PDB file of C-alpha atoms (C1' of nucleotides) in Angstrom:
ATOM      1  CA  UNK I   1      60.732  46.369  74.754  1.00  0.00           C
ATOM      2  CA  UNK I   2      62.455  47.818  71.623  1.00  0.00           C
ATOM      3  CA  UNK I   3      65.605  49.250  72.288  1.00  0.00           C
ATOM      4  CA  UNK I   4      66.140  52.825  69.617  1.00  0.00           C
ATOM      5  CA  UNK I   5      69.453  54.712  69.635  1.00  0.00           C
ATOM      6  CA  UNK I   6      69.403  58.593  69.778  1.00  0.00           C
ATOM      7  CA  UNK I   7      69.760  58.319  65.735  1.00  0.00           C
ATOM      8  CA  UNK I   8      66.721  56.340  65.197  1.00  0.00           C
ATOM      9  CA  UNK I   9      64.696  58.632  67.857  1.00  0.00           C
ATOM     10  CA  UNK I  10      65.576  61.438  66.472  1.00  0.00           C
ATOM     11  CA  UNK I  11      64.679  60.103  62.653  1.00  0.00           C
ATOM     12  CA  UNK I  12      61.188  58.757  64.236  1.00  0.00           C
ATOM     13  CA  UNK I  13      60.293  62.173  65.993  1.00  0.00           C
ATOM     14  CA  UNK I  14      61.317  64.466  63.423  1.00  0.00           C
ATOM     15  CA  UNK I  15      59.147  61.466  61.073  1.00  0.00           C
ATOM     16  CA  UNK I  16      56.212  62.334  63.129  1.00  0.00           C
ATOM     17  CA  UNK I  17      55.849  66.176  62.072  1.00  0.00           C
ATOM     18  CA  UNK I  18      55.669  65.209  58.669  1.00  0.00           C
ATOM     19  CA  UNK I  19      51.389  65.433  58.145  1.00  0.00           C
ATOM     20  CA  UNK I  20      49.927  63.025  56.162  1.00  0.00           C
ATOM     21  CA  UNK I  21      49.685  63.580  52.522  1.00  0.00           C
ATOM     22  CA  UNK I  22      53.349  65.103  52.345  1.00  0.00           C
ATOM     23  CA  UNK I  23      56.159  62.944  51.716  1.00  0.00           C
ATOM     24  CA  UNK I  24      60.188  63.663  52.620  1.00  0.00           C
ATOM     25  CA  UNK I  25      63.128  62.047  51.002  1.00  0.00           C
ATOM     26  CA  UNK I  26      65.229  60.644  53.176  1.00  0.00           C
ATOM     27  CA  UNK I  27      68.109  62.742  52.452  1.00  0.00           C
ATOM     28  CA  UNK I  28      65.845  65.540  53.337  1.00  0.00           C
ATOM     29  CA  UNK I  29      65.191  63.691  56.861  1.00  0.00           C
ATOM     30  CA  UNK I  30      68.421  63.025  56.983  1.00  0.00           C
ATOM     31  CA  UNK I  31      69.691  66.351  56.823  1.00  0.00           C
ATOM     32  CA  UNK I  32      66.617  67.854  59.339  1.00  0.00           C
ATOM     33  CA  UNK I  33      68.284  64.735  61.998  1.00  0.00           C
ATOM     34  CA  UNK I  34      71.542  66.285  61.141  1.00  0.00           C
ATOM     35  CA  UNK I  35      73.040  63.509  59.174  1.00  0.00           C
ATOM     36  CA  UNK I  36      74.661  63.119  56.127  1.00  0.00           C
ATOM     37  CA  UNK I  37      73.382  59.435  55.292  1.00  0.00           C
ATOM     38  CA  UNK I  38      70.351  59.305  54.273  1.00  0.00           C
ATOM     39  CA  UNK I  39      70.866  55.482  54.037  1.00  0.00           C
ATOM     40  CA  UNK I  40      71.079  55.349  57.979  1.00  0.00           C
ATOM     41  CA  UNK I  41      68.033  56.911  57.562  1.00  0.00           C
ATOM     42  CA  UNK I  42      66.683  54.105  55.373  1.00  0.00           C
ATOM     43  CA  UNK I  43      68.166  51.366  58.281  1.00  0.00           C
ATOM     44  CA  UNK I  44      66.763  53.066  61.243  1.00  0.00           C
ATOM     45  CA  UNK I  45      62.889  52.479  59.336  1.00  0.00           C
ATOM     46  CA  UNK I  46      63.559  49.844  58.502  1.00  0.00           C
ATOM     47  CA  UNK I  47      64.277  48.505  62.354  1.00  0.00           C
ATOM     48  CA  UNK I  48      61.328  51.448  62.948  1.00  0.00           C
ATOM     49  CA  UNK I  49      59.502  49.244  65.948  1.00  0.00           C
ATOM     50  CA  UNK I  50      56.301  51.886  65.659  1.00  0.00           C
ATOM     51  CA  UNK I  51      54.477  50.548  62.782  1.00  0.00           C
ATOM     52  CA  UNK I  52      51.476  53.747  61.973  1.00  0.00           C
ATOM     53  CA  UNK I  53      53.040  56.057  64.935  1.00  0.00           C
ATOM     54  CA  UNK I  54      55.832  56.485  62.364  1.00  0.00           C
ATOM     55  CA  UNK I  55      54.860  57.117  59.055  1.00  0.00           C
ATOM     56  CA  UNK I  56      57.620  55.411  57.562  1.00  0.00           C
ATOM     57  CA  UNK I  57      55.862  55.235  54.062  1.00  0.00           C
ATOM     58  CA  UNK I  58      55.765  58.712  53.789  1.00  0.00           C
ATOM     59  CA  UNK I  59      59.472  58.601  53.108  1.00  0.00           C
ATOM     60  CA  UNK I  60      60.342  58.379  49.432  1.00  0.00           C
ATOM     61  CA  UNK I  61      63.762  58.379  47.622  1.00  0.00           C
ATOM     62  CA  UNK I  62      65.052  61.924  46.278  1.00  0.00           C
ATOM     63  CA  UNK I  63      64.187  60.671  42.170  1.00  0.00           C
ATOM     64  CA  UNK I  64      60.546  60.135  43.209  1.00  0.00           C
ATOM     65  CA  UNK I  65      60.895  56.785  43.890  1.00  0.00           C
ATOM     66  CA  UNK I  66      58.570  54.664  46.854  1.00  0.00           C
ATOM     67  CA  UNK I  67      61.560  53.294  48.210  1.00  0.00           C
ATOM     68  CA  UNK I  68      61.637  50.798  50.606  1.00  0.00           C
ATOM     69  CA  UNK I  69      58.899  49.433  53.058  1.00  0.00           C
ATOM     70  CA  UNK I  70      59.616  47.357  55.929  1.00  0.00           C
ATOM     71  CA  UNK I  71      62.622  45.902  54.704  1.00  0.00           C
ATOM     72  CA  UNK I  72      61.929  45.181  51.412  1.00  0.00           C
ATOM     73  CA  UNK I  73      62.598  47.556  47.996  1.00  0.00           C
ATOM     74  CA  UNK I  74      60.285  45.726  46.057  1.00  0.00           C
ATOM     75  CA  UNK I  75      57.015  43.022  46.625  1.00  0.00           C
ATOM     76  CA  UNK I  76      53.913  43.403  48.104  1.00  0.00           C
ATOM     77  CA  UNK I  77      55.227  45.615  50.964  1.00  0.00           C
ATOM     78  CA  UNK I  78      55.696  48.016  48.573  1.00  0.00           C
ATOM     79  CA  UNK I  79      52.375  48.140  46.834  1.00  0.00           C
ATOM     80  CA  UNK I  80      51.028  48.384  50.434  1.00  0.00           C
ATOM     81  CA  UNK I  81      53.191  51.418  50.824  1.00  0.00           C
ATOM     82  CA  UNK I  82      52.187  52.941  47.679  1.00  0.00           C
ATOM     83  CA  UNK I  83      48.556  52.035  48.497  1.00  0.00           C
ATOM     84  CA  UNK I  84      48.992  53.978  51.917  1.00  0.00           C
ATOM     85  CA  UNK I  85      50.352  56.954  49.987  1.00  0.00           C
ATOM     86  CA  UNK I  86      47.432  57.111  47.470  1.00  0.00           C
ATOM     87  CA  UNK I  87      45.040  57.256  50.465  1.00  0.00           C
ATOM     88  CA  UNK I  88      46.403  60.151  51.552  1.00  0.00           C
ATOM     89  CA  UNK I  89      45.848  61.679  48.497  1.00  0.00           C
ATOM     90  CA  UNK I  90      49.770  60.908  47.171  1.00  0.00           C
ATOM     91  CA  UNK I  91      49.533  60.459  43.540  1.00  0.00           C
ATOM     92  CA  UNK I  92      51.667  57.043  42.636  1.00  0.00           C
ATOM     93  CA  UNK I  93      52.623  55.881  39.362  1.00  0.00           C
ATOM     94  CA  UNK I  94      54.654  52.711  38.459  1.00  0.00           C
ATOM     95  CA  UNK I  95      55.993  53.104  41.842  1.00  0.00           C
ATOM     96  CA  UNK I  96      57.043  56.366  41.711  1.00  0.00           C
ATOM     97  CA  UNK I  97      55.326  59.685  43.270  1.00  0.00           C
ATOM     98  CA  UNK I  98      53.894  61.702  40.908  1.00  0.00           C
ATOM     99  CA  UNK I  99      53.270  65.040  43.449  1.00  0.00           C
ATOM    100  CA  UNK I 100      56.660  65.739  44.407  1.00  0.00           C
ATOM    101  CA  UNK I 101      55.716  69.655  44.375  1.00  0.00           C
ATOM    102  CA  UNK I 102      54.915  68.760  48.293  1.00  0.00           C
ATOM    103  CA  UNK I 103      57.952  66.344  48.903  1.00  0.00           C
ATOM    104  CA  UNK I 104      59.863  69.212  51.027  1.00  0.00           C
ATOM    105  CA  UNK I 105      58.068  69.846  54.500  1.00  0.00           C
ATOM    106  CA  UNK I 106      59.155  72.782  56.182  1.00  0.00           C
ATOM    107  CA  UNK I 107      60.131  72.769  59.753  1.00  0.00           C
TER     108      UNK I 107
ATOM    109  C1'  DA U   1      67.109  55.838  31.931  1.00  0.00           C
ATOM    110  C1'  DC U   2      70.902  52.893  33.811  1.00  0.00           C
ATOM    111  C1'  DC U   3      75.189  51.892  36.285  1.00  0.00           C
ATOM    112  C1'  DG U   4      79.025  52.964  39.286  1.00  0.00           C
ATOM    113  C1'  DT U   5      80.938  55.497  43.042  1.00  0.00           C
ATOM    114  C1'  DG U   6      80.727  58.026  47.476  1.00  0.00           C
ATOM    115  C1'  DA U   7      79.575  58.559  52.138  1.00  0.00           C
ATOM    116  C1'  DC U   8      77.711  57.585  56.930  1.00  0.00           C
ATOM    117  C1'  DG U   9      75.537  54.850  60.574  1.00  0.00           C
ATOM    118  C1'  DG U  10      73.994  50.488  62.424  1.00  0.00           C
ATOM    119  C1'  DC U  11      74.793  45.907  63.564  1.00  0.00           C
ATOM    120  C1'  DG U  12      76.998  41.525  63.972  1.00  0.00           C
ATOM    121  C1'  DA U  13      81.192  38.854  64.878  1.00  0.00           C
TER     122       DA U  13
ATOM    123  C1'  DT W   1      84.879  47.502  72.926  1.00  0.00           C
ATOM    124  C1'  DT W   2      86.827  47.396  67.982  1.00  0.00           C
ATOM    125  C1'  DC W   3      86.788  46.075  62.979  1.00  0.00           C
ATOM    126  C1'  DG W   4      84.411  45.149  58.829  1.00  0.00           C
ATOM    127  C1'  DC W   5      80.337  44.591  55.956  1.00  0.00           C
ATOM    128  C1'  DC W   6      75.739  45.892  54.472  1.00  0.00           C
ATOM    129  C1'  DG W   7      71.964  49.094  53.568  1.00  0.00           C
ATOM    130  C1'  DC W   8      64.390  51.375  52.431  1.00  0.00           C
ATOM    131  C1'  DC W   9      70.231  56.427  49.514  1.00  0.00           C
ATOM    132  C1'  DA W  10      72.164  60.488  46.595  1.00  0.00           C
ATOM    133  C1'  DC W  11      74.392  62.037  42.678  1.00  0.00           C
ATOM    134  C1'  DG W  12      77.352  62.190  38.610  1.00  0.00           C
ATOM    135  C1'  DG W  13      78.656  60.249  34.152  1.00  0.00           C
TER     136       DG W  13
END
DNA sequence: ACCGTGACGGCGA
DNA sequence: TTCGCCGCCACGG
């Protein structure tokens, strides 16, 4: 039984209605949670207890960046990410995202 | 492109 | 329950 605050539901649920092949900075979730840290953001995915439900590699940094992925900002966790992104059709470079025209995902 | 600072929430002691 | 420290960040210089 994994106990999530209100904060990380909210970040998971509003993580859901982002479709694959789109990506959202966390600042951007941050702000659509109604935040203003998009590092609690960051912490609440990285204690995200639904592993696929939550697409929590579809959350980049603002500069393009992969981020982090289960904890870690750099290894083979985040090649995994990265690999994830590229399948759906994310373009990723050096570990950074390459279509950011698509980053922003209306609500 | 790199480093330092700012700001907010979670978590542990 | 309260205080302090850390973090998958953002932004300016």
């Amino acid at each position: 039984m994994v106990r999530t605050t209100e904060f990380q539901e909210k970040v998971y649920h509003a993580l859901r209605k982002v479709p694959a092949g789109k990506v959202i900075t966390y600042g951007d979730l941050a702000s659509v949670v109604g935040v203003a840290s998009a590092q609690a953001i960051g912490g609440a995915l990285k204690r995200n207890p639904y592993s696929p439900q939550v697409p929590c590699h579809r959350v980049v940094s603002s500069d393009g960046s992969i981020g982090g992925f289960m904890g870690c900002t750099e290894g083979e966790q985040i090649d995994r990410k990265t690999g994830l992104l590229r399948n759906e059709g994310i373009k990723v470079v050096d570990g950074k995202v390459k279509d950011f025209s698509r980053r922003r995902f209306i609500f």
